[in-house]
Short mmCIF file of N, CA and C in Angstrom, two decimals:
data_model
loop_
_atom_site.label_atom_id
_atom_site.label_comp_id
_atom_site.label_asym_id
_atom_site.label_seq_id
_atom_site.Cartn_x
_atom_site.Cartn_y
_atom_site.Cartn_z
N MET A 1127 -87.71 64.64 -15.23
CA MET A 1127 -88.32 64.51 -16.42
C MET A 1127 -86.68 64.58 -17.28
N ALA A 1128 -86.11 65.65 -16.28
CA ALA A 1128 -84.54 66.13 -16.50
C ALA A 1128 -83.41 64.85 -16.50
N ARG A 1129 -83.67 64.79 -15.31
CA ARG A 1129 -83.17 63.17 -15.02
C ARG A 1129 -83.33 61.99 -15.89
N SER A 1130 -83.52 61.52 -16.95
CA SER A 1130 -84.61 60.49 -17.55
C SER A 1130 -83.73 60.55 -18.93
N VAL A 1131 -84.22 62.14 -19.08
CA VAL A 1131 -84.01 61.93 -20.98
C VAL A 1131 -82.23 62.55 -20.88
N LEU A 1132 -81.66 62.70 -19.95
CA LEU A 1132 -80.15 62.15 -19.31
C LEU A 1132 -79.96 61.13 -19.51
N VAL A 1133 -80.58 60.36 -18.43
CA VAL A 1133 -80.59 59.03 -19.06
C VAL A 1133 -80.30 58.22 -20.03
N ALA A 1134 -81.65 58.47 -20.74
CA ALA A 1134 -81.93 58.08 -22.14
C ALA A 1134 -80.71 58.40 -23.76
N VAL A 1135 -80.01 59.54 -22.93
CA VAL A 1135 -79.12 60.16 -24.09
C VAL A 1135 -78.23 59.52 -23.76
N GLY A 1136 -77.53 59.21 -22.83
CA GLY A 1136 -76.04 58.63 -22.36
C GLY A 1136 -76.38 56.97 -22.94
N VAL A 1137 -77.38 56.47 -22.50
CA VAL A 1137 -77.38 54.92 -22.50
C VAL A 1137 -77.28 54.94 -24.48
N LEU A 1138 -78.49 55.49 -25.36
CA LEU A 1138 -77.82 55.86 -26.61
C LEU A 1138 -76.65 55.86 -27.06
N GLY A 1139 -75.96 56.95 -25.88
CA GLY A 1139 -74.48 56.88 -26.32
C GLY A 1139 -73.60 56.20 -26.26
N LEU A 1140 -74.01 55.56 -25.15
CA LEU A 1140 -73.29 53.88 -25.07
C LEU A 1140 -73.48 53.02 -25.80
N GLY A 1141 -75.05 52.82 -26.33
CA GLY A 1141 -75.17 52.33 -27.87
C GLY A 1141 -74.00 52.42 -29.26
N LEU A 1142 -74.36 53.63 -29.83
CA LEU A 1142 -73.79 54.00 -30.35
C LEU A 1142 -72.36 53.86 -30.65
N GLY A 1143 -71.61 54.45 -29.38
CA GLY A 1143 -70.03 53.82 -29.06
C GLY A 1143 -69.99 52.08 -28.93
N ALA A 1144 -70.64 51.55 -28.53
CA ALA A 1144 -70.67 49.95 -29.02
C ALA A 1144 -70.95 49.63 -30.37
N TYR A 1145 -71.94 50.20 -31.43
CA TYR A 1145 -71.93 50.00 -32.56
C TYR A 1145 -70.40 50.29 -33.39
N VAL A 1146 -69.99 51.46 -32.49
CA VAL A 1146 -69.59 51.99 -34.00
C VAL A 1146 -67.76 50.89 -33.45
N LEU A 1147 -67.42 50.69 -31.99
CA LEU A 1147 -66.27 49.88 -31.84
C LEU A 1147 -66.65 48.86 -32.49
N VAL A 1148 -67.86 47.63 -32.32
CA VAL A 1148 -67.66 46.38 -33.20
C VAL A 1148 -67.78 46.70 -34.48
N ASP A 1149 -68.15 47.80 -35.14
CA ASP A 1149 -68.03 47.94 -36.46
C ASP A 1149 -66.82 48.46 -37.13
N SER A 1150 -65.90 49.11 -36.44
CA SER A 1150 -64.96 50.01 -37.08
C SER A 1150 -63.33 48.88 -35.87
N VAL A 1151 -63.80 48.21 -35.55
CA VAL A 1151 -62.54 47.83 -34.85
C VAL A 1151 -62.50 46.07 -35.10
N ALA A 1152 -61.43 45.70 -35.91
CA ALA A 1152 -61.32 44.06 -35.89
C ALA A 1152 -61.36 43.45 -34.44
N LEU A 1153 -61.86 42.21 -34.46
CA LEU A 1153 -62.60 41.61 -33.49
C LEU A 1153 -60.79 41.24 -32.63
N ARG A 1154 -59.91 40.60 -33.53
CA ARG A 1154 -59.01 40.11 -33.29
C ARG A 1154 -57.56 41.28 -32.11
N ARG A 1155 -58.45 42.46 -32.32
CA ARG A 1155 -57.41 43.84 -31.63
C ARG A 1155 -58.74 44.22 -30.53
N LEU A 1156 -59.43 43.62 -30.13
CA LEU A 1156 -60.45 44.13 -29.11
C LEU A 1156 -59.57 43.56 -27.66
N PRO A 1157 -58.99 42.76 -27.58
CA PRO A 1157 -58.63 42.37 -25.86
C PRO A 1157 -57.50 42.94 -26.19
N GLY A 1158 -56.90 44.13 -26.92
CA GLY A 1158 -55.72 44.87 -26.86
C GLY A 1158 -56.26 45.60 -26.22
N LEU A 1159 -57.93 46.49 -26.73
CA LEU A 1159 -58.16 47.15 -26.61
C LEU A 1159 -58.88 47.16 -24.81
N ALA A 1160 -59.50 45.94 -24.87
CA ALA A 1160 -59.70 45.94 -23.24
C ALA A 1160 -58.53 46.19 -22.70
N LEU A 1161 -57.86 45.90 -23.03
CA LEU A 1161 -56.20 46.01 -21.80
C LEU A 1161 -56.26 47.41 -21.71
N TRP A 1162 -55.87 47.94 -22.80
CA TRP A 1162 -55.38 49.50 -22.38
C TRP A 1162 -56.82 50.37 -22.16
N ILE A 1163 -58.22 49.24 -21.97
CA ILE A 1163 -58.76 50.86 -21.05
C ILE A 1163 -58.74 50.03 -20.39
N ALA A 1164 -59.02 48.99 -20.07
CA ALA A 1164 -58.52 48.51 -17.97
C ALA A 1164 -57.03 49.10 -17.88
N GLY A 1165 -56.22 49.33 -18.32
CA GLY A 1165 -54.91 49.94 -17.61
C GLY A 1165 -55.12 51.10 -16.97
N ALA A 1166 -56.07 51.96 -17.91
CA ALA A 1166 -56.39 53.37 -18.08
C ALA A 1166 -57.09 53.64 -16.73
N ILE A 1167 -57.97 52.64 -16.77
CA ILE A 1167 -59.05 53.16 -15.51
C ILE A 1167 -57.89 52.53 -13.81
N VAL A 1168 -57.34 51.65 -14.17
CA VAL A 1168 -56.42 50.96 -13.01
C VAL A 1168 -55.21 52.43 -12.71
N LEU A 1169 -54.55 53.04 -13.95
CA LEU A 1169 -53.78 53.98 -13.53
C LEU A 1169 -54.23 54.89 -13.23
N HIS A 1170 -56.19 55.63 -13.64
CA HIS A 1170 -56.77 56.82 -12.86
C HIS A 1170 -57.08 56.46 -11.05
N ASP A 1171 -57.41 55.51 -11.27
CA ASP A 1171 -58.08 54.89 -10.06
C ASP A 1171 -56.96 54.98 -8.99
N ALA A 1172 -56.30 53.95 -9.43
CA ALA A 1172 -54.63 53.43 -8.53
C ALA A 1172 -53.40 54.68 -7.98
N VAL A 1173 -53.45 55.77 -9.14
CA VAL A 1173 -52.32 56.34 -9.52
C VAL A 1173 -52.96 57.85 -9.05
N ILE A 1174 -53.62 58.01 -10.33
CA ILE A 1174 -54.19 59.98 -10.51
C ILE A 1174 -54.48 60.28 -9.57
N SER A 1175 -56.04 59.38 -9.24
CA SER A 1175 -57.17 59.74 -8.15
C SER A 1175 -56.58 60.42 -6.88
N PRO A 1176 -55.89 59.06 -6.17
CA PRO A 1176 -55.24 59.45 -4.96
C PRO A 1176 -54.14 60.17 -5.03
N LEU A 1177 -53.07 60.34 -6.15
CA LEU A 1177 -52.10 62.10 -6.00
C LEU A 1177 -52.86 62.99 -5.77
N VAL A 1178 -53.82 63.54 -6.44
CA VAL A 1178 -54.61 64.58 -6.36
C VAL A 1178 -55.32 64.75 -5.46
N PHE A 1179 -55.76 63.85 -4.78
CA PHE A 1179 -56.67 63.47 -3.59
C PHE A 1179 -55.43 64.24 -2.34
N GLY A 1180 -54.12 62.76 -2.49
CA GLY A 1180 -53.25 63.44 -1.46
C GLY A 1180 -52.74 65.00 -1.54
N LEU A 1181 -52.72 65.29 -2.80
CA LEU A 1181 -52.05 66.75 -2.75
C LEU A 1181 -52.80 67.64 -2.09
N GLY A 1182 -54.33 67.19 -2.09
CA GLY A 1182 -55.02 68.17 -1.39
C GLY A 1182 -55.20 68.14 -0.56
N VAL A 1183 -55.40 66.92 0.54
CA VAL A 1183 -55.35 67.14 1.90
C VAL A 1183 -53.66 68.10 2.58
N LEU A 1184 -52.89 67.32 1.53
CA LEU A 1184 -51.25 67.75 2.20
C LEU A 1184 -51.50 69.74 1.87
N THR A 1185 -51.61 70.05 1.01
CA THR A 1185 -51.67 71.09 0.95
C THR A 1185 -52.98 72.11 1.98
N ARG A 1186 -54.21 71.29 2.41
CA ARG A 1186 -54.68 71.68 2.78
C ARG A 1186 -54.14 72.05 3.72
N ARG A 1187 -53.61 70.91 4.63
CA ARG A 1187 -52.74 71.02 6.49
C ARG A 1187 -51.76 71.83 6.13
N ALA A 1188 -51.39 72.57 4.52
CA ALA A 1188 -50.15 72.96 5.53
C ALA A 1188 -50.61 74.74 5.98
N GLY A 1189 -52.14 74.90 6.11
CA GLY A 1189 -52.73 75.79 6.27
C GLY A 1189 -52.92 77.12 5.97
N HIS A 1190 -53.14 78.16 6.47
CA HIS A 1190 -54.22 78.86 5.55
C HIS A 1190 -53.08 80.42 4.45
N ARG A 1191 -51.52 79.68 4.69
CA ARG A 1191 -50.87 79.90 4.29
C ARG A 1191 -50.70 80.01 2.32
N VAL A 1192 -51.47 78.38 2.22
CA VAL A 1192 -51.67 78.12 1.11
C VAL A 1192 -53.23 78.51 0.72
N ALA A 1193 -53.27 79.61 -0.69
CA ALA A 1193 -54.55 79.86 -1.21
C ALA A 1193 -55.24 78.60 -1.76
N GLY A 1194 -56.65 79.05 -2.21
CA GLY A 1194 -57.02 77.88 -2.45
C GLY A 1194 -56.74 77.33 -4.12
N SER A 1195 -56.78 78.68 -4.40
CA SER A 1195 -56.23 78.87 -5.85
C SER A 1195 -54.94 78.20 -6.13
N VAL A 1196 -53.61 77.90 -5.68
CA VAL A 1196 -52.56 77.56 -6.11
C VAL A 1196 -52.49 75.78 -5.43
N VAL A 1197 -53.95 75.53 -4.21
CA VAL A 1197 -54.26 74.06 -4.30
C VAL A 1197 -55.03 73.80 -6.05
N VAL A 1198 -55.50 74.55 -6.26
CA VAL A 1198 -56.33 73.99 -7.35
C VAL A 1198 -55.30 73.98 -8.75
N THR A 1199 -54.45 74.76 -8.96
CA THR A 1199 -53.46 75.20 -9.76
C THR A 1199 -52.74 73.26 -9.36
N VAL A 1200 -52.35 73.17 -8.70
CA VAL A 1200 -51.06 71.92 -8.44
C VAL A 1200 -51.94 71.11 -9.20
N GLN A 1201 -53.54 70.36 -8.75
CA GLN A 1201 -54.21 69.09 -9.21
C GLN A 1201 -54.24 69.22 -10.49
N ALA A 1202 -54.94 70.52 -11.02
CA ALA A 1202 -54.75 70.69 -12.52
C ALA A 1202 -53.77 70.57 -13.52
N THR A 1203 -52.46 70.99 -13.03
CA THR A 1203 -51.43 70.17 -13.34
C THR A 1203 -50.96 68.89 -13.88
N ILE A 1204 -51.59 68.43 -12.24
CA ILE A 1204 -51.13 66.99 -12.66
C ILE A 1204 -52.11 66.08 -13.11
N VAL A 1205 -53.58 66.48 -13.60
CA VAL A 1205 -54.49 65.80 -14.46
C VAL A 1205 -54.34 66.52 -15.63
N LEU A 1206 -53.62 67.43 -15.97
CA LEU A 1206 -53.50 68.48 -17.01
C LEU A 1206 -52.29 66.51 -17.62
N GLY A 1207 -51.20 66.48 -16.68
CA GLY A 1207 -49.60 66.24 -17.61
C GLY A 1207 -49.98 64.73 -17.46
N SER A 1208 -51.22 64.01 -15.92
CA SER A 1208 -51.46 62.71 -16.51
C SER A 1208 -52.55 62.63 -17.87
N LEU A 1209 -52.83 63.15 -18.20
CA LEU A 1209 -53.64 62.82 -19.59
C LEU A 1209 -52.85 62.47 -20.73
N MET A 1210 -52.32 63.64 -20.51
CA MET A 1210 -50.65 63.83 -21.46
C MET A 1210 -50.34 62.89 -21.98
N THR A 1211 -49.68 62.05 -20.63
CA THR A 1211 -48.88 61.45 -20.65
C THR A 1211 -49.87 59.94 -20.91
N LEU A 1212 -51.07 59.74 -20.96
CA LEU A 1212 -52.02 58.36 -21.00
C LEU A 1212 -52.22 58.64 -22.37
N ILE A 1213 -51.89 60.15 -23.43
CA ILE A 1213 -52.46 60.11 -25.06
C ILE A 1213 -51.25 59.36 -25.05
N VAL A 1214 -50.03 59.97 -24.60
CA VAL A 1214 -48.62 59.92 -25.59
C VAL A 1214 -47.79 58.34 -25.18
N LEU A 1215 -48.40 57.73 -24.13
CA LEU A 1215 -47.93 56.42 -24.08
C LEU A 1215 -48.26 55.23 -24.92
N PRO A 1216 -48.95 55.59 -25.34
CA PRO A 1216 -49.19 54.35 -27.12
C PRO A 1216 -48.51 54.60 -28.53
N ALA A 1217 -47.89 55.85 -28.31
CA ALA A 1217 -47.08 56.77 -28.92
C ALA A 1217 -45.13 55.67 -28.54
N ILE A 1218 -45.29 56.06 -27.52
CA ILE A 1218 -43.92 55.62 -26.97
C ILE A 1218 -43.69 54.22 -27.13
N ALA A 1219 -44.63 53.18 -26.46
CA ALA A 1219 -44.88 52.14 -26.74
C ALA A 1219 -44.35 51.20 -28.18
N ALA A 1220 -45.25 51.84 -29.25
CA ALA A 1220 -45.69 51.73 -30.61
C ALA A 1220 -43.78 52.43 -30.83
N GLN A 1221 -43.01 53.12 -30.64
CA GLN A 1221 -42.25 53.51 -31.50
C GLN A 1221 -41.10 52.43 -30.97
N ARG A 1222 -41.16 51.95 -29.79
CA ARG A 1222 -40.03 51.00 -29.20
C ARG A 1222 -40.03 49.72 -29.51
N GLN A 1223 -41.20 49.84 -30.34
CA GLN A 1223 -41.43 47.83 -31.02
C GLN A 1223 -41.03 48.42 -31.93
N GLY A 1224 -41.16 49.13 -32.73
CA GLY A 1224 -40.10 49.83 -34.59
C GLY A 1224 -41.50 50.00 -35.35
N PRO A 1225 -41.67 50.69 -35.62
CA PRO A 1225 -42.95 50.54 -36.42
C PRO A 1225 -42.67 50.66 -38.07
N ARG A 1226 -42.78 50.25 -38.70
CA ARG A 1226 -43.10 49.25 -39.86
C ARG A 1226 -42.85 50.65 -41.27
N ASN A 1227 -43.24 51.74 -40.47
CA ASN A 1227 -42.87 52.73 -41.78
C ASN A 1227 -42.23 53.56 -40.83
N PRO A 1228 -41.15 54.30 -41.01
CA PRO A 1228 -39.93 55.14 -39.99
C PRO A 1228 -41.10 56.30 -39.92
N THR A 1229 -41.42 57.09 -40.85
CA THR A 1229 -42.09 58.23 -41.39
C THR A 1229 -43.73 58.78 -40.57
N VAL A 1230 -43.95 57.54 -40.01
CA VAL A 1230 -44.96 57.62 -39.25
C VAL A 1230 -45.19 57.96 -37.37
N LEU A 1231 -44.11 57.49 -36.61
CA LEU A 1231 -43.80 57.94 -35.66
C LEU A 1231 -42.76 58.87 -35.27
N PRO A 1232 -42.15 59.90 -36.65
CA PRO A 1232 -40.85 60.25 -36.48
C PRO A 1232 -40.21 61.20 -35.44
N LEU A 1233 -40.86 61.66 -34.34
CA LEU A 1233 -40.75 62.76 -33.26
C LEU A 1233 -39.68 61.47 -32.09
N ASP A 1234 -39.55 62.29 -31.18
CA ASP A 1234 -38.78 61.28 -29.70
C ASP A 1234 -39.66 61.55 -28.86
N TYR A 1235 -40.62 61.02 -28.49
CA TYR A 1235 -42.12 60.94 -28.04
C TYR A 1235 -41.35 61.08 -26.23
N ALA A 1236 -41.16 60.49 -25.81
CA ALA A 1236 -40.39 60.20 -24.31
C ALA A 1236 -39.73 61.49 -24.55
N ALA A 1237 -38.69 62.05 -25.17
CA ALA A 1237 -38.04 62.55 -24.60
C ALA A 1237 -39.13 64.38 -24.86
N ASN A 1238 -40.25 64.64 -25.65
CA ASN A 1238 -41.26 65.45 -26.19
C ASN A 1238 -42.30 65.43 -24.60
N LEU A 1239 -42.05 64.37 -23.82
CA LEU A 1239 -43.02 64.49 -22.69
C LEU A 1239 -42.49 64.46 -21.59
N GLY A 1240 -41.58 64.36 -21.42
CA GLY A 1240 -40.26 64.66 -20.59
C GLY A 1240 -40.62 66.55 -20.58
N LEU A 1241 -40.30 66.79 -21.87
CA LEU A 1241 -40.22 67.93 -21.77
C LEU A 1241 -41.40 68.83 -21.60
N PHE A 1242 -42.77 68.33 -21.82
CA PHE A 1242 -43.80 68.50 -21.41
C PHE A 1242 -43.86 68.82 -20.32
N TRP A 1243 -43.56 67.76 -19.52
CA TRP A 1243 -43.53 67.79 -17.75
C TRP A 1243 -42.91 69.12 -17.40
N LEU A 1244 -41.73 69.26 -18.27
CA LEU A 1244 -40.51 70.57 -17.55
C LEU A 1244 -41.69 71.98 -17.44
N ILE A 1245 -42.06 71.44 -18.45
CA ILE A 1245 -42.35 73.31 -19.16
C ILE A 1245 -44.41 73.02 -17.95
N LEU A 1246 -44.82 72.30 -18.34
CA LEU A 1246 -45.75 72.04 -17.18
C LEU A 1246 -45.72 72.43 -16.05
N ALA A 1247 -44.98 71.72 -15.25
CA ALA A 1247 -43.96 71.78 -14.07
C ALA A 1247 -43.57 73.38 -13.34
N VAL A 1248 -42.79 74.14 -14.58
CA VAL A 1248 -42.47 75.46 -14.71
C VAL A 1248 -43.56 76.83 -14.55
N ALA A 1249 -44.75 76.19 -15.45
CA ALA A 1249 -45.91 77.26 -15.65
C ALA A 1249 -46.43 77.38 -13.79
N CYS A 1250 -46.65 76.00 -14.14
CA CYS A 1250 -47.35 75.15 -12.60
C CYS A 1250 -47.15 75.90 -11.33
N ALA A 1251 -45.72 76.10 -10.94
CA ALA A 1251 -44.79 77.14 -10.10
C ALA A 1251 -44.87 78.69 -10.52
N ALA A 1252 -45.10 78.96 -11.34
CA ALA A 1252 -45.26 80.64 -11.93
C ALA A 1252 -46.37 80.79 -11.68
N VAL A 1253 -47.62 80.19 -11.92
CA VAL A 1253 -48.95 80.68 -11.64
C VAL A 1253 -48.58 80.83 -10.18
N SER A 1254 -48.50 79.56 -9.88
CA SER A 1254 -48.84 79.10 -8.59
C SER A 1254 -47.95 80.49 -7.32
N LEU A 1255 -47.41 80.82 -7.68
CA LEU A 1255 -46.79 81.94 -7.43
C LEU A 1255 -47.35 83.35 -7.51
N TRP A 1256 -48.16 83.74 -8.34
CA TRP A 1256 -48.70 84.81 -8.82
C TRP A 1256 -50.05 85.00 -8.02
N PHE A 1257 -50.69 83.66 -7.68
CA PHE A 1257 -51.67 82.86 -7.13
C PHE A 1257 -51.36 83.59 -5.38
N TYR A 1258 -50.18 82.97 -4.75
CA TYR A 1258 -49.74 83.56 -4.12
C TYR A 1258 -49.40 84.61 -3.33
N LEU A 1259 -48.91 85.13 -4.50
CA LEU A 1259 -48.46 86.49 -4.16
C LEU A 1259 -48.96 87.54 -4.25
N ARG A 1260 -50.46 87.81 -4.93
CA ARG A 1260 -51.64 88.25 -5.41
C ARG A 1260 -52.34 88.03 -3.47
N THR A 1261 -52.79 86.81 -3.03
CA THR A 1261 -53.42 86.96 -2.11
C THR A 1261 -52.58 87.16 -0.99
N ARG A 1262 -51.12 87.08 -1.15
CA ARG A 1262 -50.37 87.70 0.08
C ARG A 1262 -50.14 89.58 0.44
N ARG A 1263 -50.68 89.96 -0.78
CA ARG A 1263 -50.75 91.51 -1.04
C ARG A 1263 -52.66 92.01 -0.55
N ALA A 1264 -53.26 90.54 -0.86
CA ALA A 1264 -54.80 91.04 -0.45
C ALA A 1264 -54.94 91.11 0.71
N ASN A 1265 -54.18 90.16 1.49
CA ASN A 1265 -54.09 89.72 2.59
C ASN A 1265 -53.41 91.17 3.80
N GLN A 1266 -52.10 91.14 3.23
CA GLN A 1266 -51.86 92.66 3.52
C GLN A 1266 -52.37 93.81 3.38
N ARG A 1267 -53.31 94.35 2.43
CA ARG A 1267 -53.98 95.50 2.88
C ARG A 1267 -55.08 96.08 3.97
N PRO A 1268 -54.53 97.33 4.37
CA PRO A 1268 -55.32 97.85 5.42
C PRO A 1268 -56.79 97.46 5.01
N SER A 1269 -57.87 97.40 5.41
CA SER A 1269 -59.34 97.24 6.00
C SER A 1269 -59.98 98.65 5.20
N ARG A 1270 -60.77 99.12 4.08
CA ARG A 1270 -61.31 100.36 3.82
C ARG A 1270 -62.37 100.13 4.84
N ILE A 1271 -62.80 99.24 5.76
CA ILE A 1271 -64.25 99.64 6.18
C ILE A 1271 -64.08 100.19 7.71
N GLN A 1272 -64.39 101.71 7.86
CA GLN A 1272 -63.83 101.84 9.13
C GLN A 1272 -65.30 101.93 10.14
N SER A 1273 -64.99 101.93 11.28
CA SER A 1273 -65.97 102.17 11.98
C SER A 1273 -66.53 103.16 12.66
#
């Protein structure tokens, strides 16, 4: 029963999304929108997913020296950075074409995206180091169980 309700809600959501799309997007812009969606799907399936999967496999093969929390932190960093890149890429492309109104895209989005990735990488390294040290200290403590 719950599955049927969820399927019905999903179909209704898709129908509403299709209606809003057709109602609010000009017909001449639909091919560009379809191309962007196809590009996002290809980027996800061909780049992001294999990268996250491969990173997970490599870190798992590193042995028990790498905590699972470190693996999850690195994977989450890649996903977060990739999502932000997908959000900012249209602004970078529009800025390179030269906006009709220069106040619409006033920032240097490419440099800001690079700075975002740098800060994200530093934060990931710091959190991963914290998880690694915490796990290492927990493993070095003597067991409290007495036989």
